């Protein structure tokens, strides 16, 4: 019964498309630029690329192997592959991480809905950089509106996870992804042509390694896990729907490549534009929302209709990209509650949505009326982001690498990666080396360095 429910979601959605849809989202377009902006630009980006190659791609392969071989949700996967051991906690921690991420991710997803309306109603017309900063601050500081949008976004996600409108999503994703990419390309060209954009390019391309400290390393590593949806069992759950002949290493590389290209492209829009209009790149979570409207205005402001049309299109595509990610987060938690606690899928999903509405509301308020309530100097929003992206996901990734590299039977690992010998995989030894040594030691090093564990 349970397998049917999940297969229903997975196979119809198109498992590989789902994996790419989960990876590409706000993490690339909203989070990547502000993280890079806060941590000095080019050096951060190089370290991020290193993390994607050395940790991200092999750990994604490991999640694929675990998911496809066990054919179960992330928590049960470990119970099947390592019965009676404590490895199941890796799956459980992932579920918790998914729940926490969904809570604050929905808040930002809600912002995209507000910006669709604002752009469509012509609120960007005749405005300048300072106006966009005010627009953003007033909106985020409002106690009601962002909360309502976050709830709306969660309800849309809920509806899709429960009712399953996979066909529609599959079709729209196939169209949406290339369209999003195309629009990002157009916007990058526009941003690069803005007077003063050169300093943004310099910021993106000229690394200053003297600024690299433990916090930069941890942020770049966390960003890699967050952006690739790794370390929490999302890719593992999706891989349980893959076909026996799906090429796992190739799929992992394609998803990583698509995801990274979108992030870099977002950087090529945000930084040239930010420098051109005099916005500091270390704005924090508002960076995308205060910078991008300037590109529409400055490049197309003389034809207001085109400016609005492009802006609306962009925010709709961004909302859809966020939606395929929120669905993946919701699905991991819902599948877990449904299968492990024998709740109906509807009930499981309602619990997830309800919980996220409560936590999401608190996260949203923590950016406005509640901004004075901080823990370790962080608002609740920042705290959720820190604990999940910088701690739980890399920690999950560390254990997944250890599990695949050391615990799992090597014949099983090789069989899954080569589809029982059908694929040639000359780099098998390299993948195993990365999983066994490079990823665990690297992640542990970054943790020790930043969190001063020793
Ligand atoms: N990778 C998604 C993004 O970049 C976010 C996400 C993280 C989704 C973890 C699922 C799991 O937007």
Short mmCIF file of C-alpha atoms and ligand atoms in Angstrom, two decimals:
data_model
loop_
_atom_site.label_atom_id
_atom_site.label_comp_id
_atom_site.label_asym_id
_atom_site.label_seq_id
_atom_site.Cartn_x
_atom_site.Cartn_y
_atom_site.Cartn_z
CA UNK A 1 0.00 0.00 0.00
CA UNK A 2 2.62 2.43 1.06
CA UNK A 3 4.89 1.70 -1.86
CA UNK A 4 2.04 2.36 -4.24
CA UNK A 5 1.45 5.75 -2.80
CA UNK A 6 5.04 6.78 -3.17
CA UNK A 7 5.45 5.21 -6.58
CA UNK A 8 2.40 7.13 -7.62
CA UNK A 9 4.06 10.39 -6.72
CA UNK A 10 7.45 9.44 -8.03
CA UNK A 11 7.04 7.66 -11.29
CA UNK A 12 4.47 10.01 -12.68
CA UNK A 13 6.52 13.04 -11.84
CA UNK A 14 9.50 11.62 -13.67
CA UNK A 15 12.11 10.77 -11.09
CA UNK A 16 15.05 12.51 -12.68
CA UNK A 17 13.09 15.61 -13.41
CA UNK A 18 11.97 15.54 -9.80
CA UNK A 19 15.57 15.34 -8.58
CA UNK A 20 16.59 18.33 -10.69
CA UNK A 21 13.41 20.14 -9.66
CA UNK A 22 14.23 19.58 -6.02
CA UNK A 23 17.79 20.82 -6.45
CA UNK A 24 17.04 23.94 -8.46
CA UNK A 25 15.15 26.43 -6.35
CA UNK A 26 15.56 29.38 -4.06
CA UNK A 27 18.86 27.87 -2.95
CA UNK A 28 20.40 28.78 -6.28
CA UNK A 29 18.77 32.08 -7.06
CA UNK A 30 18.09 33.57 -3.64
CA UNK A 31 20.50 31.90 -1.18
CA UNK A 32 23.62 31.44 -3.29
CA UNK A 33 24.05 35.14 -4.19
CA UNK A 34 23.54 36.38 -0.65
CA UNK A 35 25.87 33.78 0.81
CA UNK A 36 28.53 34.62 -1.80
CA UNK A 37 27.90 38.32 -1.14
CA UNK A 38 28.33 37.92 2.60
CA UNK A 39 31.50 35.89 2.25
CA UNK A 40 33.56 37.88 -0.18
CA UNK A 41 32.48 36.60 -3.62
CA UNK A 42 34.99 34.77 -5.81
CA UNK A 43 36.88 32.84 -3.10
CA UNK A 44 33.57 31.62 -1.66
CA UNK A 45 32.44 30.52 -5.11
CA UNK A 46 35.64 28.56 -5.77
CA UNK A 47 35.34 26.77 -2.43
CA UNK A 48 31.68 26.11 -3.18
CA UNK A 49 32.59 24.55 -6.53
CA UNK A 50 35.19 22.39 -4.80
CA UNK A 51 32.56 21.22 -2.30
CA UNK A 52 30.12 20.35 -5.10
CA UNK A 53 32.74 18.26 -6.90
CA UNK A 54 34.45 16.59 -3.96
CA UNK A 55 31.52 16.14 -1.55
CA UNK A 56 28.28 16.89 -3.38
CA UNK A 57 28.48 14.72 -6.50
CA UNK A 58 29.78 11.56 -4.76
CA UNK A 59 27.33 11.95 -1.85
CA UNK A 60 24.48 12.37 -4.31
CA UNK A 61 25.58 9.10 -5.92
CA UNK A 62 25.61 7.50 -2.47
CA UNK A 63 22.07 8.75 -1.74
CA UNK A 64 20.96 7.40 -5.10
CA UNK A 65 22.48 3.99 -4.33
CA UNK A 66 20.88 3.85 -0.88
CA UNK A 67 17.47 4.94 -2.19
CA UNK A 68 17.30 2.78 -5.28
CA UNK A 69 18.61 -0.31 -3.58
CA UNK A 70 16.35 -0.08 -0.54
CA UNK A 71 13.26 1.14 -2.42
CA UNK A 72 12.04 2.96 0.65
CA UNK A 73 11.74 6.30 2.36
CA UNK A 74 14.92 7.66 3.83
CA UNK A 75 14.42 6.47 7.40
CA UNK A 76 13.43 2.95 6.45
CA UNK A 77 16.23 2.71 3.89
CA UNK A 78 18.80 2.50 6.68
CA UNK A 79 16.75 -0.03 8.60
CA UNK A 80 16.67 -2.20 5.51
CA UNK A 81 20.32 -1.87 4.59
CA UNK A 82 21.65 -1.90 8.16
CA UNK A 83 19.02 -3.62 10.30
CA UNK A 84 19.31 -3.24 14.04
CA UNK A 85 21.96 -0.52 13.86
CA UNK A 86 21.93 3.13 14.80
CA UNK A 87 22.26 4.21 11.15
CA UNK A 88 18.52 4.82 11.13
CA UNK A 89 19.21 8.06 12.99
CA UNK A 90 20.77 9.44 9.81
CA UNK A 91 17.40 9.05 8.12
CA UNK A 92 15.52 10.51 11.07
CA UNK A 93 17.78 13.53 11.33
CA UNK A 94 17.18 14.09 7.62
CA UNK A 95 13.43 14.09 8.13
CA UNK A 96 13.74 16.65 10.91
CA UNK A 97 16.02 18.79 8.74
CA UNK A 98 13.46 18.64 5.93
CA UNK A 99 10.71 19.79 8.25
CA UNK A 100 12.74 22.73 9.57
CA UNK A 101 13.91 23.77 6.10
CA UNK A 102 10.36 23.66 4.76
CA UNK A 103 9.26 26.02 7.54
CA UNK A 104 11.53 28.91 6.62
CA UNK A 105 11.82 28.08 2.94
CA UNK A 106 8.06 28.60 2.62
CA UNK A 107 8.46 32.10 3.99
CA UNK A 108 10.82 33.10 1.18
CA UNK A 109 8.69 31.19 -1.32
CA UNK A 110 5.79 33.37 -0.15
CA UNK A 111 7.84 36.49 -0.94
CA UNK A 112 7.96 35.39 -4.58
CA UNK A 113 4.14 35.45 -4.67
CA UNK A 114 4.08 39.00 -3.30
CA UNK A 115 6.61 40.05 -5.93
CA UNK A 116 4.55 38.46 -8.72
CA UNK A 117 1.66 40.70 -7.65
CA UNK A 118 3.81 43.78 -7.09
CA UNK A 119 5.40 43.45 -10.53
CA UNK A 120 2.07 42.68 -12.20
CA UNK A 121 0.35 45.67 -10.59
CA UNK A 122 3.10 47.94 -11.88
CA UNK A 123 4.53 48.78 -8.45
CA UNK A 124 8.06 48.72 -9.86
CA UNK A 125 7.41 51.46 -12.41
CA UNK A 126 9.42 54.67 -11.99
CA UNK A 127 11.14 53.35 -8.87
CA UNK A 128 14.83 53.52 -8.05
CA UNK A 129 17.24 51.45 -5.92
CA UNK A 130 16.30 53.16 -2.64
CA UNK A 131 12.59 52.57 -3.29
CA UNK A 132 13.16 48.86 -3.78
CA UNK A 133 15.00 48.65 -0.47
CA UNK A 134 12.05 50.37 1.22
CA UNK A 135 9.55 48.17 -0.58
CA UNK A 136 11.34 45.06 0.66
CA UNK A 137 11.81 46.29 4.22
CA UNK A 138 8.21 47.41 4.57
CA UNK A 139 6.95 44.15 3.17
CA UNK A 140 9.10 41.84 5.29
CA UNK A 141 8.47 43.94 8.39
CA UNK A 142 4.71 43.72 7.96
CA UNK A 143 3.35 41.25 10.51
CA UNK A 144 0.55 39.88 8.30
CA UNK A 145 1.18 39.87 4.61
CA UNK A 146 4.35 37.72 4.44
CA UNK A 147 2.76 35.22 6.82
CA UNK A 148 -0.33 34.95 4.64
CA UNK A 149 1.79 34.36 1.54
CA UNK A 150 3.84 31.70 3.34
CA UNK A 151 0.64 29.94 4.42
CA UNK A 152 -0.68 30.16 0.87
CA UNK A 153 2.51 28.61 -0.46
CA UNK A 154 2.38 25.81 2.09
CA UNK A 155 -1.24 25.09 1.20
CA UNK A 156 -0.39 24.86 -2.51
CA UNK A 157 2.44 22.46 -1.65
CA UNK A 158 0.11 20.49 0.61
CA UNK A 159 -2.52 20.21 -2.09
CA UNK A 160 -0.03 18.86 -4.60
CA UNK A 161 1.54 16.39 -2.18
CA UNK A 162 -1.87 15.04 -1.17
CA UNK A 163 -3.90 15.24 -4.35
CA UNK A 164 -1.02 14.80 -6.70
CA UNK A 165 -1.25 16.93 -9.79
CA UNK A 166 1.95 15.33 -11.00
CA UNK A 167 1.06 15.36 -14.65
CA UNK A 168 0.62 19.10 -14.59
CA UNK A 169 3.81 19.61 -12.66
CA UNK A 170 5.76 17.30 -14.91
CA UNK A 171 4.60 19.12 -17.99
CA UNK A 172 5.17 22.54 -16.50
CA UNK A 173 8.61 21.56 -15.15
CA UNK A 174 9.71 20.44 -18.57
CA UNK A 175 8.80 23.84 -19.88
CA UNK A 176 9.70 25.79 -16.77
CA UNK A 177 13.30 24.72 -16.33
CA UNK A 178 14.51 25.71 -19.82
CA UNK A 179 12.43 28.87 -19.67
CA UNK A 180 13.89 29.83 -16.31
CA UNK A 181 17.36 29.21 -17.66
CA UNK A 182 16.67 31.31 -20.74
CA UNK A 183 15.26 34.19 -18.74
CA UNK A 184 18.23 34.06 -16.39
CA UNK A 185 20.51 34.29 -19.41
CA UNK A 186 18.65 37.33 -20.74
CA UNK A 187 18.77 39.00 -17.32
CA UNK A 188 22.47 38.23 -16.97
CA UNK A 189 23.17 39.96 -20.28
CA UNK A 190 21.05 42.95 -19.19
CA UNK A 191 22.81 43.14 -15.83
CA UNK A 192 26.23 42.89 -17.44
CA UNK A 193 25.42 45.79 -19.74
CA UNK A 194 24.49 48.13 -16.87
CA UNK A 195 27.02 50.93 -16.40
CA UNK A 196 29.30 50.05 -13.50
CA UNK A 197 28.65 46.30 -13.78
CA UNK A 198 32.38 45.62 -14.10
CA UNK A 199 32.96 45.79 -10.36
CA UNK A 200 30.40 43.07 -9.88
CA UNK A 201 32.28 40.83 -12.29
CA UNK A 202 35.48 41.53 -10.45
CA UNK A 203 33.77 40.58 -7.19
CA UNK A 204 32.69 37.31 -8.80
CA UNK A 205 35.95 36.43 -10.52
CA UNK A 206 38.83 37.82 -8.46
CA UNK A 207 39.28 35.70 -5.37
CA UNK A 208 40.69 37.26 -2.25
CA UNK A 209 41.83 34.28 -0.22
CA UNK A 210 43.01 36.43 2.64
CA UNK A 211 39.35 36.75 3.69
CA UNK A 212 38.77 33.00 3.83
CA UNK A 213 38.16 31.80 7.37
CA UNK A 214 36.29 28.93 8.98
CA UNK A 215 32.97 30.65 8.56
CA UNK A 216 33.48 31.04 4.81
CA UNK A 217 34.34 27.34 4.53
CA UNK A 218 31.30 26.27 6.52
CA UNK A 219 29.00 28.56 4.56
CA UNK A 220 30.28 27.35 1.18
CA UNK A 221 29.99 23.74 2.22
CA UNK A 222 26.51 24.27 3.66
CA UNK A 223 25.46 26.03 0.48
CA UNK A 224 26.61 23.05 -1.61
CA UNK A 225 24.50 20.62 0.45
CA UNK A 226 21.51 22.93 0.57
CA UNK A 227 21.54 23.70 -3.13
CA UNK A 228 21.92 20.05 -4.17
CA UNK A 229 19.20 18.95 -1.68
CA UNK A 230 21.73 16.63 -0.05
CA UNK A 231 22.27 15.21 3.40
CA UNK A 232 18.61 14.81 4.34
CA UNK A 233 17.41 11.90 2.25
CA UNK A 234 15.59 13.85 -0.40
CA UNK A 235 17.67 12.42 -3.22
CA UNK A 236 17.51 9.04 -1.51
CA UNK A 237 13.71 9.10 -1.51
CA UNK A 238 13.56 10.18 -5.14
CA UNK A 239 16.07 7.53 -6.17
CA UNK A 240 13.76 4.87 -4.79
CA UNK A 241 11.59 5.64 -7.81
CA UNK A 242 14.41 5.42 -10.36
CA UNK A 243 14.33 2.60 -12.89
CA UNK A 244 16.86 -0.25 -12.69
CA UNK A 245 18.55 1.09 -15.80
CA UNK A 246 18.88 4.70 -14.63
CA UNK A 247 22.54 5.68 -14.83
CA UNK A 248 23.17 6.87 -11.27
CA UNK A 249 26.62 8.48 -11.63
CA UNK A 250 25.58 10.28 -14.80
CA UNK A 251 22.31 11.49 -13.27
CA UNK A 252 24.13 12.79 -10.19
CA UNK A 253 26.59 14.65 -12.39
CA UNK A 254 23.84 16.13 -14.57
CA UNK A 255 21.81 17.31 -11.59
CA UNK A 256 24.95 18.84 -10.02
CA UNK A 257 25.86 20.56 -13.26
CA UNK A 258 22.38 21.99 -13.89
CA UNK A 259 22.13 23.15 -10.29
CA UNK A 260 25.54 24.80 -10.27
CA UNK A 261 24.99 26.53 -13.61
CA UNK A 262 21.77 28.10 -12.37
CA UNK A 263 23.54 29.37 -9.25
CA UNK A 264 26.43 30.88 -11.20
CA UNK A 265 24.00 32.48 -13.62
CA UNK A 266 22.13 34.01 -10.69
CA UNK A 267 25.44 35.39 -9.44
CA UNK A 268 26.10 36.88 -12.88
CA UNK A 269 22.84 38.81 -12.57
CA UNK A 270 22.90 39.88 -8.94
CA UNK A 271 26.47 41.14 -8.49
CA UNK A 272 26.84 43.25 -11.62
CA UNK A 273 23.40 44.72 -10.90
CA UNK A 274 24.12 45.31 -7.21
CA UNK A 275 27.39 47.13 -7.92
CA UNK A 276 25.83 49.07 -10.78
CA UNK A 277 23.12 50.55 -8.56
CA UNK A 278 25.22 50.83 -5.42
CA UNK A 279 23.75 48.02 -3.32
CA UNK A 280 26.13 46.34 -0.87
CA UNK A 281 26.49 42.63 -1.69
CA UNK A 282 26.35 41.65 1.99
CA UNK A 283 22.69 42.59 2.44
CA UNK A 284 21.64 39.19 3.70
CA UNK A 285 18.41 37.46 2.70
CA UNK A 286 16.97 40.55 0.99
CA UNK A 287 19.72 40.79 -1.65
CA UNK A 288 17.81 39.19 -4.53
CA UNK A 289 14.65 41.11 -3.73
CA UNK A 290 16.24 44.54 -3.53
CA UNK A 291 18.60 44.04 -6.48
CA UNK A 292 16.65 42.34 -9.21
CA UNK A 293 13.81 44.86 -9.66
CA UNK A 294 16.51 47.38 -10.62
CA UNK A 295 17.54 45.21 -13.56
CA UNK A 296 13.99 45.17 -14.91
CA UNK A 297 13.65 48.90 -14.39
CA UNK A 298 17.04 49.99 -15.67
CA UNK A 299 17.09 47.73 -18.71
CA UNK A 300 13.43 47.91 -19.76
CA UNK A 301 11.97 50.84 -17.78
CA UNK A 302 11.39 52.87 -20.94
CA UNK A 303 8.86 50.25 -22.08
CA UNK A 304 6.95 49.65 -18.84
CA UNK A 305 4.87 46.85 -20.30
CA UNK A 306 7.94 44.77 -21.18
CA UNK A 307 9.53 45.52 -17.80
CA UNK A 308 6.42 44.30 -15.96
CA UNK A 309 5.95 41.30 -18.21
CA UNK A 310 9.53 40.11 -17.73
CA UNK A 311 9.38 40.71 -14.00
CA UNK A 312 6.11 38.81 -13.61
CA UNK A 313 7.46 35.95 -15.72
CA UNK A 314 10.63 35.80 -13.66
CA UNK A 315 8.83 35.70 -10.30
CA UNK A 316 6.38 33.08 -11.55
CA UNK A 317 9.27 30.88 -12.69
CA UNK A 318 11.03 31.46 -9.37
CA UNK A 319 7.86 30.49 -7.48
CA UNK A 320 7.55 27.33 -9.57
CA UNK A 321 11.20 26.45 -8.98
CA UNK A 322 10.58 26.95 -5.26
CA UNK A 323 7.45 24.82 -5.47
CA UNK A 324 9.26 21.78 -6.88
CA UNK A 325 11.66 22.12 -3.94
CA UNK A 326 8.96 22.53 -1.27
CA UNK A 327 7.15 19.49 -2.69
CA UNK A 328 10.32 17.43 -2.29
CA UNK A 329 10.81 18.63 1.28
CA UNK A 330 7.17 18.00 2.19
CA UNK A 331 7.18 14.59 0.53
CA UNK A 332 10.16 13.36 2.57
CA UNK A 333 8.47 14.22 5.87
CA UNK A 334 5.00 13.09 4.79
CA UNK A 335 6.25 9.75 3.44
CA UNK A 336 8.11 9.17 6.69
CA UNK A 337 5.11 9.89 8.97
CA UNK A 338 2.79 7.96 6.70
CA UNK A 339 4.94 4.85 6.47
CA UNK A 340 6.50 4.74 9.92
CA UNK A 341 3.52 5.74 12.04
CA UNK A 342 0.79 4.21 9.92
CA UNK A 343 -0.99 7.53 9.54
CA UNK A 344 -3.02 8.07 6.41
CA UNK A 345 -1.18 10.14 3.84
CA UNK A 346 -3.69 12.93 4.22
CA UNK A 347 -3.25 13.05 7.97
CA UNK A 348 0.52 12.87 7.73
CA UNK A 349 0.54 15.72 5.23
CA UNK A 350 -1.81 17.81 7.40
CA UNK A 351 0.53 17.41 10.36
CA UNK A 352 3.50 18.52 8.28
CA UNK A 353 1.66 21.50 6.83
CA UNK A 354 0.23 22.50 10.21
CA UNK A 355 3.61 22.29 11.91
CA UNK A 356 5.27 24.28 9.17
CA UNK A 357 2.59 26.96 9.31
CA UNK A 358 3.32 27.47 13.00
CA UNK A 359 7.11 27.48 12.64
CA UNK A 360 7.01 29.42 9.37
CA UNK A 361 4.89 32.12 10.98
CA UNK A 362 7.42 32.47 13.77
CA UNK A 363 10.28 32.63 11.26
CA UNK A 364 8.49 35.27 9.24
CA UNK A 365 7.71 37.37 12.32
CA UNK A 366 11.32 37.10 13.42
CA UNK A 367 12.28 39.30 10.47
CA UNK A 368 9.88 42.05 11.48
CA UNK A 369 8.12 42.59 14.80
CA UNK A 370 10.12 39.84 16.47
CA UNK A 371 13.55 40.85 15.27
CA UNK A 372 14.71 41.64 18.78
CA UNK A 373 14.24 38.09 19.97
CA UNK A 374 17.50 36.42 19.09
CA UNK A 375 19.35 33.29 20.06
CA UNK A 376 23.15 33.23 19.76
CA UNK A 377 22.76 36.55 17.98
CA UNK A 378 20.48 35.09 15.31
CA UNK A 379 16.82 35.66 14.57
CA UNK A 380 14.70 32.52 14.39
CA UNK A 381 14.83 32.69 10.59
CA UNK A 382 18.64 32.81 10.58
CA UNK A 383 18.82 30.17 13.29
CA UNK A 384 16.75 27.69 11.28
CA UNK A 385 18.90 28.39 8.25
CA UNK A 386 22.12 27.96 10.24
CA UNK A 387 21.12 24.78 12.04
CA UNK A 388 19.82 23.05 8.93
CA UNK A 389 22.07 24.19 6.07
CA UNK A 390 25.29 24.54 8.01
CA UNK A 391 24.96 21.77 10.58
CA UNK A 392 22.36 19.12 9.84
CA UNK A 393 22.85 18.74 6.08
CA UNK A 394 26.67 18.51 6.11
CA UNK A 395 26.47 16.19 9.13
CA UNK A 396 23.94 14.05 7.27
CA UNK A 397 26.26 14.09 4.25
CA UNK A 398 29.20 13.03 6.41
CA UNK A 399 27.29 10.00 7.69
CA UNK A 400 25.97 9.12 4.24
CA UNK A 401 29.55 9.14 2.89
CA UNK A 402 30.70 6.94 5.77
CA UNK A 403 27.75 4.62 5.32
CA UNK A 404 28.32 4.14 1.59
CA UNK A 405 32.10 4.18 1.77
CA UNK A 406 32.67 1.94 4.78
CA UNK A 407 29.52 0.14 5.91
CA UNK A 408 27.80 -0.84 2.68
CA UNK A 409 28.89 -4.00 0.94
CA UNK A 410 31.17 -2.93 -1.90
CA UNK A 411 29.62 -5.37 -4.33
CA UNK A 412 26.24 -3.75 -3.70
CA UNK A 413 27.72 -0.28 -4.20
CA UNK A 414 29.46 -1.22 -7.43
CA UNK A 415 26.40 -3.12 -8.73
CA UNK A 416 24.15 -0.13 -8.17
CA UNK A 417 26.58 2.37 -9.65
CA UNK A 418 27.20 0.23 -12.75
CA UNK A 419 23.70 -1.26 -13.05
CA UNK A 420 25.08 -4.73 -12.36
CA UNK A 421 27.98 -4.34 -14.73
CA UNK A 422 25.99 -2.94 -17.64
CA UNK A 423 27.76 0.42 -17.41
CA UNK A 424 31.47 0.95 -17.61
CA UNK A 425 32.64 3.06 -14.71
CA UNK A 426 36.37 3.71 -14.87
CA UNK A 427 36.11 6.24 -12.05
CA UNK A 428 34.58 3.78 -9.57
CA UNK A 429 37.80 3.76 -7.56
CA UNK A 430 37.80 7.55 -7.46
CA UNK A 431 34.17 7.70 -6.30
CA UNK A 432 34.91 5.21 -3.54
CA UNK A 433 38.00 7.15 -2.49
CA UNK A 434 35.98 10.38 -2.30
CA UNK A 435 33.28 8.69 -0.23
CA UNK A 436 35.68 6.87 2.06
CA UNK A 437 38.24 9.57 2.74
CA UNK A 438 37.89 12.93 1.03
CA UNK A 439 34.27 13.75 1.93
CA UNK A 440 34.31 12.58 5.57
CA UNK A 441 37.70 14.09 6.36
CA UNK A 442 36.89 17.29 4.47
CA UNK A 443 33.53 17.81 6.15
CA UNK A 444 34.95 16.99 9.58
CA UNK A 445 37.81 19.43 8.97
CA UNK A 446 35.42 22.26 8.12
CA UNK A 447 33.31 21.54 11.20
CA UNK A 448 36.32 21.43 13.51
CA UNK A 449 37.74 24.57 11.99
CA UNK A 450 34.63 26.69 12.30
CA UNK A 451 32.88 25.29 15.31
CA UNK A 452 36.12 25.04 17.26
CA UNK A 453 35.32 21.51 18.23
CA UNK A 454 38.88 20.72 19.24
N1 LIG B 1 17.89 22.47 -3.09
C1 LIG B 1 16.76 23.31 -2.85
C2 LIG B 1 17.07 24.68 -3.42
O1 LIG B 1 18.16 24.92 -3.86
C3 LIG B 1 16.40 23.37 -1.39
C4 LIG B 1 16.30 22.04 -0.74
C5 LIG B 1 17.16 21.68 0.27
C6 LIG B 1 15.34 21.12 -1.17
C7 LIG B 1 17.13 20.42 0.85
C8 LIG B 1 15.28 19.86 -0.60
C9 LIG B 1 16.19 19.52 0.38
O2 LIG B 1 16.25 25.55 -3.43
#
